[in-house]
Amino acid sequence: FKKVAHLTHSIADNDYKSQIYHFEQQLDNCQAQYVKVYAKYYGPLPKWHLGYGGESYLFIDEIDVKTKD
């Protein structure tokens, strides 16, 4: 695998609003047979969180790969 993009977000850790964040990256002149997505685990919930000490969760609903054919 070769890294072709790195995405991040600007949502504050203590933002409790329920929300959906769409990540999107356009890659030009890139050919691939496989796509690998790495999402970093936050770790145990910090002291300011209502669920302090518990495990955090990461939910990914869909990953779409579109081609220019």
PDB file of N, CA and C in Angstrom:
ATOM      1  N   PHE A   1       0.843  -1.190   0.000  1.00  0.00           N
ATOM      2  CA  PHE A   1       0.000   0.000   0.000  1.00  0.00           C
ATOM      3  C   PHE A   1       0.885   1.249   0.000  1.00  0.00           C
ATOM      4  N   LYS A   2       0.390   2.277  -0.668  1.00  0.00           N
ATOM      5  CA  LYS A   2       1.085   3.557  -0.702  1.00  0.00           C
ATOM      6  C   LYS A   2       0.124   4.632  -0.208  1.00  0.00           C
ATOM      7  N   LYS A   3       0.583   5.453   0.747  1.00  0.00           N
ATOM      8  CA  LYS A   3      -0.266   6.516   1.292  1.00  0.00           C
ATOM      9  C   LYS A   3      -0.438   7.609   0.239  1.00  0.00           C
ATOM     10  N   VAL A   4      -1.696   7.918  -0.072  1.00  0.00           N
ATOM     11  CA  VAL A   4      -1.983   8.949  -1.075  1.00  0.00           C
ATOM     12  C   VAL A   4      -2.783  10.113  -0.503  1.00  0.00           C
ATOM     13  N   ALA A   5      -3.278   9.990   0.742  1.00  0.00           N
ATOM     14  CA  ALA A   5      -4.047  11.080   1.348  1.00  0.00           C
ATOM     15  C   ALA A   5      -4.058  10.932   2.864  1.00  0.00           C
ATOM     16  N   HIS A   6      -4.226  12.069   3.528  1.00  0.00           N
ATOM     17  CA  HIS A   6      -4.386  12.108   4.983  1.00  0.00           C
ATOM     18  C   HIS A   6      -5.483  13.133   5.264  1.00  0.00           C
ATOM     19  N   LEU A   7      -6.545  12.702   5.925  1.00  0.00           N
ATOM     20  CA  LEU A   7      -7.663  13.593   6.220  1.00  0.00           C
ATOM     21  C   LEU A   7      -7.844  13.723   7.726  1.00  0.00           C
ATOM     22  N   THR A   8      -8.321  14.876   8.147  1.00  0.00           N
ATOM     23  CA  THR A   8      -8.612  15.119   9.552  1.00  0.00           C
ATOM     24  C   THR A   8      -9.887  15.961   9.645  1.00  0.00           C
ATOM     25  N   HIS A   9     -10.322  16.276  10.848  1.00  0.00           N
ATOM     26  CA  HIS A   9     -11.531  17.081  11.016  1.00  0.00           C
ATOM     27  C   HIS A   9     -11.278  18.177  12.039  1.00  0.00           C
ATOM     28  N   SER A  10     -12.226  19.093  12.154  1.00  0.00           N
ATOM     29  CA  SER A  10     -12.074  20.212  13.088  1.00  0.00           C
ATOM     30  C   SER A  10     -13.126  20.177  14.205  1.00  0.00           C
ATOM     31  N   ILE A  11     -13.728  19.031  14.447  1.00  0.00           N
ATOM     32  CA  ILE A  11     -14.736  18.898  15.495  1.00  0.00           C
ATOM     33  C   ILE A  11     -14.032  18.779  16.848  1.00  0.00           C
ATOM     34  N   ALA A  12     -14.409  19.612  17.799  1.00  0.00           N
ATOM     35  CA  ALA A  12     -13.797  19.581  19.128  1.00  0.00           C
ATOM     36  C   ALA A  12     -14.137  18.273  19.846  1.00  0.00           C
ATOM     37  N   ASP A  13     -13.202  17.779  20.639  1.00  0.00           N
ATOM     38  CA  ASP A  13     -13.427  16.532  21.379  1.00  0.00           C
ATOM     39  C   ASP A  13     -14.640  16.612  22.295  1.00  0.00           C
ATOM     40  N   ASN A  14     -14.898  17.780  22.871  1.00  0.00           N
ATOM     41  CA  ASN A  14     -16.006  17.905  23.821  1.00  0.00           C
ATOM     42  C   ASN A  14     -17.282  18.443  23.177  1.00  0.00           C
ATOM     43  N   ASP A  15     -17.431  18.283  21.878  1.00  0.00           N
ATOM     44  CA  ASP A  15     -18.651  18.666  21.165  1.00  0.00           C
ATOM     45  C   ASP A  15     -19.628  17.491  21.237  1.00  0.00           C
ATOM     46  N   TYR A  16     -20.687  17.642  22.010  1.00  0.00           N
ATOM     47  CA  TYR A  16     -21.626  16.531  22.242  1.00  0.00           C
ATOM     48  C   TYR A  16     -22.760  16.461  21.227  1.00  0.00           C
ATOM     49  N   LYS A  17     -22.790  17.392  20.260  1.00  0.00           N
ATOM     50  CA  LYS A  17     -23.860  17.346  19.263  1.00  0.00           C
ATOM     51  C   LYS A  17     -23.759  16.063  18.442  1.00  0.00           C
ATOM     52  N   SER A  18     -24.899  15.487  18.160  1.00  0.00           N
ATOM     53  CA  SER A  18     -24.938  14.353  17.261  1.00  0.00           C
ATOM     54  C   SER A  18     -24.742  14.889  15.849  1.00  0.00           C
ATOM     55  N   GLN A  19     -23.787  14.346  15.131  1.00  0.00           N
ATOM     56  CA  GLN A  19     -23.491  14.880  13.805  1.00  0.00           C
ATOM     57  C   GLN A  19     -22.858  13.838  12.914  1.00  0.00           C
ATOM     58  N   ILE A  20     -22.914  14.128  11.655  1.00  0.00           N
ATOM     59  CA  ILE A  20     -22.283  13.283  10.639  1.00  0.00           C
ATOM     60  C   ILE A  20     -21.233  14.133   9.957  1.00  0.00           C
ATOM     61  N   TYR A  21     -20.046  13.594   9.805  1.00  0.00           N
ATOM     62  CA  TYR A  21     -18.959  14.319   9.163  1.00  0.00           C
ATOM     63  C   TYR A  21     -18.564  13.558   7.903  1.00  0.00           C
ATOM     64  N   HIS A  22     -18.608  14.225   6.777  1.00  0.00           N
ATOM     65  CA  HIS A  22     -18.251  13.594   5.498  1.00  0.00           C
ATOM     66  C   HIS A  22     -16.806  13.934   5.153  1.00  0.00           C
ATOM     67  N   PHE A  23     -16.016  12.912   4.959  1.00  0.00           N
ATOM     68  CA  PHE A  23     -14.645  13.097   4.489  1.00  0.00           C
ATOM     69  C   PHE A  23     -14.648  12.832   2.992  1.00  0.00           C
ATOM     70  N   GLU A  24     -13.950  13.648   2.249  1.00  0.00           N
ATOM     71  CA  GLU A  24     -13.896  13.457   0.807  1.00  0.00           C
ATOM     72  C   GLU A  24     -12.516  13.852   0.309  1.00  0.00           C
ATOM     73  N   GLN A  25     -11.982  13.042  -0.600  1.00  0.00           N
ATOM     74  CA  GLN A  25     -10.662  13.328  -1.153  1.00  0.00           C
ATOM     75  C   GLN A  25     -10.661  12.976  -2.634  1.00  0.00           C
ATOM     76  N   GLN A  26     -10.285  13.919  -3.454  1.00  0.00           N
ATOM     77  CA  GLN A  26     -10.151  13.674  -4.891  1.00  0.00           C
ATOM     78  C   GLN A  26      -8.710  13.285  -5.165  1.00  0.00           C
ATOM     79  N   LEU A  27      -8.515  12.204  -5.881  1.00  0.00           N
ATOM     80  CA  LEU A  27      -7.185  11.745  -6.245  1.00  0.00           C
ATOM     81  C   LEU A  27      -7.093  11.699  -7.763  1.00  0.00           C
ATOM     82  N   ASP A  28      -6.176  12.469  -8.313  1.00  0.00           N
ATOM     83  CA  ASP A  28      -5.985  12.483  -9.762  1.00  0.00           C
ATOM     84  C   ASP A  28      -4.812  11.580 -10.128  1.00  0.00           C
ATOM     85  N   ASN A  29      -4.947  10.910 -11.250  1.00  0.00           N
ATOM     86  CA  ASN A  29      -3.881  10.034 -11.761  1.00  0.00           C
ATOM     87  C   ASN A  29      -3.466   8.974 -10.748  1.00  0.00           C
ATOM     88  N   CYS A  30      -4.435   8.364 -10.123  1.00  0.00           N
ATOM     89  CA  CYS A  30      -4.168   7.341  -9.117  1.00  0.00           C
ATOM     90  C   CYS A  30      -4.866   6.051  -9.544  1.00  0.00           C
ATOM     91  N   GLN A  31      -4.093   4.981  -9.648  1.00  0.00           N
ATOM     92  CA  GLN A  31      -4.664   3.687  -9.992  1.00  0.00           C
ATOM     93  C   GLN A  31      -4.488   2.750  -8.818  1.00  0.00           C
ATOM     94  N   ALA A  32      -5.523   1.965  -8.520  1.00  0.00           N
ATOM     95  CA  ALA A  32      -5.442   1.046  -7.385  1.00  0.00           C
ATOM     96  C   ALA A  32      -6.353  -0.149  -7.590  1.00  0.00           C
ATOM     97  N   GLN A  33      -5.950  -1.243  -7.018  1.00  0.00           N
ATOM     98  CA  GLN A  33      -6.793  -2.436  -7.004  1.00  0.00           C
ATOM     99  C   GLN A  33      -7.491  -2.546  -5.649  1.00  0.00           C
ATOM    100  N   TYR A  34      -6.846  -2.073  -4.594  1.00  0.00           N
ATOM    101  CA  TYR A  34      -7.387  -2.135  -3.246  1.00  0.00           C
ATOM    102  C   TYR A  34      -7.306  -0.761  -2.600  1.00  0.00           C
ATOM    103  N   VAL A  35      -8.186  -0.517  -1.629  1.00  0.00           N
ATOM    104  CA  VAL A  35      -8.167   0.722  -0.848  1.00  0.00           C
ATOM    105  C   VAL A  35      -8.118   0.335   0.628  1.00  0.00           C
ATOM    106  N   LYS A  36      -7.170   0.921   1.343  1.00  0.00           N
ATOM    107  CA  LYS A  36      -7.032   0.661   2.778  1.00  0.00           C
ATOM    108  C   LYS A  36      -7.338   1.960   3.514  1.00  0.00           C
ATOM    109  N   VAL A  37      -8.240   1.893   4.488  1.00  0.00           N
ATOM    110  CA  VAL A  37      -8.618   3.057   5.282  1.00  0.00           C
ATOM    111  C   VAL A  37      -8.192   2.796   6.717  1.00  0.00           C
ATOM    112  N   TYR A  38      -7.481   3.744   7.302  1.00  0.00           N
ATOM    113  CA  TYR A  38      -7.037   3.637   8.683  1.00  0.00           C
ATOM    114  C   TYR A  38      -7.712   4.739   9.479  1.00  0.00           C
ATOM    115  N   ALA A  39      -8.440   4.383  10.525  1.00  0.00           N
ATOM    116  CA  ALA A  39      -9.096   5.353  11.400  1.00  0.00           C
ATOM    117  C   ALA A  39      -8.522   5.177  12.800  1.00  0.00           C
ATOM    118  N   LYS A  40      -8.004   6.247  13.377  1.00  0.00           N
ATOM    119  CA  LYS A  40      -7.325   6.182  14.663  1.00  0.00           C
ATOM    120  C   LYS A  40      -8.323   6.064  15.823  1.00  0.00           C
ATOM    121  N   TYR A  41      -8.074   5.121  16.718  1.00  0.00           N
ATOM    122  CA  TYR A  41      -8.876   4.892  17.912  1.00  0.00           C
ATOM    123  C   TYR A  41      -8.594   5.997  18.925  1.00  0.00           C
ATOM    124  N   TYR A  42      -9.624   6.607  19.489  1.00  0.00           N
ATOM    125  CA  TYR A  42      -9.464   7.708  20.439  1.00  0.00           C
ATOM    126  C   TYR A  42      -8.870   7.243  21.763  1.00  0.00           C
ATOM    127  N   GLY A  43      -9.238   6.066  22.197  1.00  0.00           N
ATOM    128  CA  GLY A  43      -8.763   5.559  23.485  1.00  0.00           C
ATOM    129  C   GLY A  43      -9.840   5.691  24.553  1.00  0.00           C
ATOM    130  N   PRO A  44      -9.491   5.442  25.815  1.00  0.00           N
ATOM    131  CA  PRO A  44     -10.470   5.579  26.898  1.00  0.00           C
ATOM    132  C   PRO A  44     -10.993   7.015  26.987  1.00  0.00           C
ATOM    133  N   LEU A  45     -12.228   7.167  27.404  1.00  0.00           N
ATOM    134  CA  LEU A  45     -12.838   8.495  27.487  1.00  0.00           C
ATOM    135  C   LEU A  45     -12.191   9.324  28.606  1.00  0.00           C
ATOM    136  N   PRO A  46     -11.904  10.605  28.328  1.00  0.00           N
ATOM    137  CA  PRO A  46     -11.224  11.466  29.302  1.00  0.00           C
ATOM    138  C   PRO A  46     -12.132  11.908  30.452  1.00  0.00           C
ATOM    139  N   LYS A  47     -11.533  12.569  31.460  1.00  0.00           N
ATOM    140  CA  LYS A  47     -12.253  12.957  32.689  1.00  0.00           C
ATOM    141  C   LYS A  47     -13.457  13.847  32.434  1.00  0.00           C
ATOM    142  N   TRP A  48     -13.394  14.748  31.458  1.00  0.00           N
ATOM    143  CA  TRP A  48     -14.496  15.672  31.227  1.00  0.00           C
ATOM    144  C   TRP A  48     -15.700  14.998  30.566  1.00  0.00           C
ATOM    145  N   HIS A  49     -15.543  13.793  30.076  1.00  0.00           N
ATOM    146  CA  HIS A  49     -16.620  13.098  29.359  1.00  0.00           C
ATOM    147  C   HIS A  49     -17.571  12.423  30.340  1.00  0.00           C
ATOM    148  N   LEU A  50     -18.858  12.398  29.999  1.00  0.00           N
ATOM    149  CA  LEU A  50     -19.864  11.758  30.869  1.00  0.00           C
ATOM    150  C   LEU A  50     -19.563  10.284  31.126  1.00  0.00           C
ATOM    151  N   GLY A  51     -18.948   9.632  30.162  1.00  0.00           N
ATOM    152  CA  GLY A  51     -18.628   8.207  30.308  1.00  0.00           C
ATOM    153  C   GLY A  51     -17.181   7.973  30.693  1.00  0.00           C
ATOM    154  N   TYR A  52     -16.600   8.898  31.468  1.00  0.00           N
ATOM    155  CA  TYR A  52     -15.184   8.855  31.844  1.00  0.00           C
ATOM    156  C   TYR A  52     -14.706   7.446  32.194  1.00  0.00           C
ATOM    157  N   GLY A  53     -13.572   7.084  31.606  1.00  0.00           N
ATOM    158  CA  GLY A  53     -12.952   5.795  31.884  1.00  0.00           C
ATOM    159  C   GLY A  53     -13.443   4.673  30.997  1.00  0.00           C
ATOM    160  N   GLY A  54     -14.605   4.860  30.371  1.00  0.00           N
ATOM    161  CA  GLY A  54     -15.143   3.831  29.485  1.00  0.00           C
ATOM    162  C   GLY A  54     -14.456   3.847  28.123  1.00  0.00           C
ATOM    163  N   GLU A  55     -14.796   2.912  27.318  1.00  0.00           N
ATOM    164  CA  GLU A  55     -14.223   2.815  25.981  1.00  0.00           C
ATOM    165  C   GLU A  55     -14.905   3.787  25.021  1.00  0.00           C
ATOM    166  N   SER A  56     -14.149   4.340  24.115  1.00  0.00           N
ATOM    167  CA  SER A  56     -14.726   5.175  23.056  1.00  0.00           C
ATOM    168  C   SER A  56     -15.066   4.275  21.869  1.00  0.00           C
ATOM    169  N   TYR A  57     -15.908   4.786  21.000  1.00  0.00           N
ATOM    170  CA  TYR A  57     -16.328   4.019  19.832  1.00  0.00           C
ATOM    171  C   TYR A  57     -16.135   4.840  18.574  1.00  0.00           C
ATOM    172  N   LEU A  58     -15.897   4.160  17.495  1.00  0.00           N
ATOM    173  CA  LEU A  58     -15.776   4.784  16.188  1.00  0.00           C
ATOM    174  C   LEU A  58     -16.718   4.033  15.265  1.00  0.00           C
ATOM    175  N   PHE A  59     -17.658   4.755  14.669  1.00  0.00           N
ATOM    176  CA  PHE A  59     -18.624   4.138  13.766  1.00  0.00           C
ATOM    177  C   PHE A  59     -18.361   4.623  12.343  1.00  0.00           C
ATOM    178  N   ILE A  60     -18.242   3.695  11.441  1.00  0.00           N
ATOM    179  CA  ILE A  60     -18.081   4.021  10.023  1.00  0.00           C
ATOM    180  C   ILE A  60     -19.221   3.349   9.287  1.00  0.00           C
ATOM    181  N   ASP A  61     -19.988   4.152   8.574  1.00  0.00           N
ATOM    182  CA  ASP A  61     -21.166   3.630   7.907  1.00  0.00           C
ATOM    183  C   ASP A  61     -20.869   3.182   6.481  1.00  0.00           C
ATOM    184  N   GLU A  62     -20.247   4.032   5.700  1.00  0.00           N
ATOM    185  CA  GLU A  62     -19.999   3.705   4.305  1.00  0.00           C
ATOM    186  C   GLU A  62     -18.656   4.248   3.847  1.00  0.00           C
ATOM    187  N   ILE A  63     -18.076   3.553   2.903  1.00  0.00           N
ATOM    188  CA  ILE A  63     -16.908   4.049   2.196  1.00  0.00           C
ATOM    189  C   ILE A  63     -17.222   3.879   0.713  1.00  0.00           C
ATOM    190  N   ASP A  64     -17.300   4.991   0.011  1.00  0.00           N
ATOM    191  CA  ASP A  64     -17.576   4.958  -1.427  1.00  0.00           C
ATOM    192  C   ASP A  64     -16.318   5.272  -2.203  1.00  0.00           C
ATOM    193  N   VAL A  65     -16.044   4.488  -3.217  1.00  0.00           N
ATOM    194  CA  VAL A  65     -14.939   4.755  -4.122  1.00  0.00           C
ATOM    195  C   VAL A  65     -15.538   4.931  -5.499  1.00  0.00           C
ATOM    196  N   LYS A  66     -15.356   6.095  -6.063  1.00  0.00           N
ATOM    197  CA  LYS A  66     -15.921   6.391  -7.371  1.00  0.00           C
ATOM    198  C   LYS A  66     -14.807   6.520  -8.389  1.00  0.00           C
ATOM    199  N   THR A  67     -15.045   5.986  -9.575  1.00  0.00           N
ATOM    200  CA  THR A  67     -14.064   6.072 -10.650  1.00  0.00           C
ATOM    201  C   THR A  67     -14.544   7.043 -11.725  1.00  0.00           C
ATOM    202  N   LYS A  68     -13.643   7.456 -12.561  1.00  0.00           N
ATOM    203  CA  LYS A  68     -13.975   8.407 -13.611  1.00  0.00           C
ATOM    204  C   LYS A  68     -14.327   7.735 -14.939  1.00  0.00           C
ATOM    205  N   ASP A  69     -14.729   6.511 -14.935  1.00  0.00           N
ATOM    206  CA  ASP A  69     -15.043   5.785 -16.189  1.00  0.00           C
ATOM    207  C   ASP A  69     -16.251   6.315 -16.879  1.00  0.00           C
TER     208      ASP A  69
END
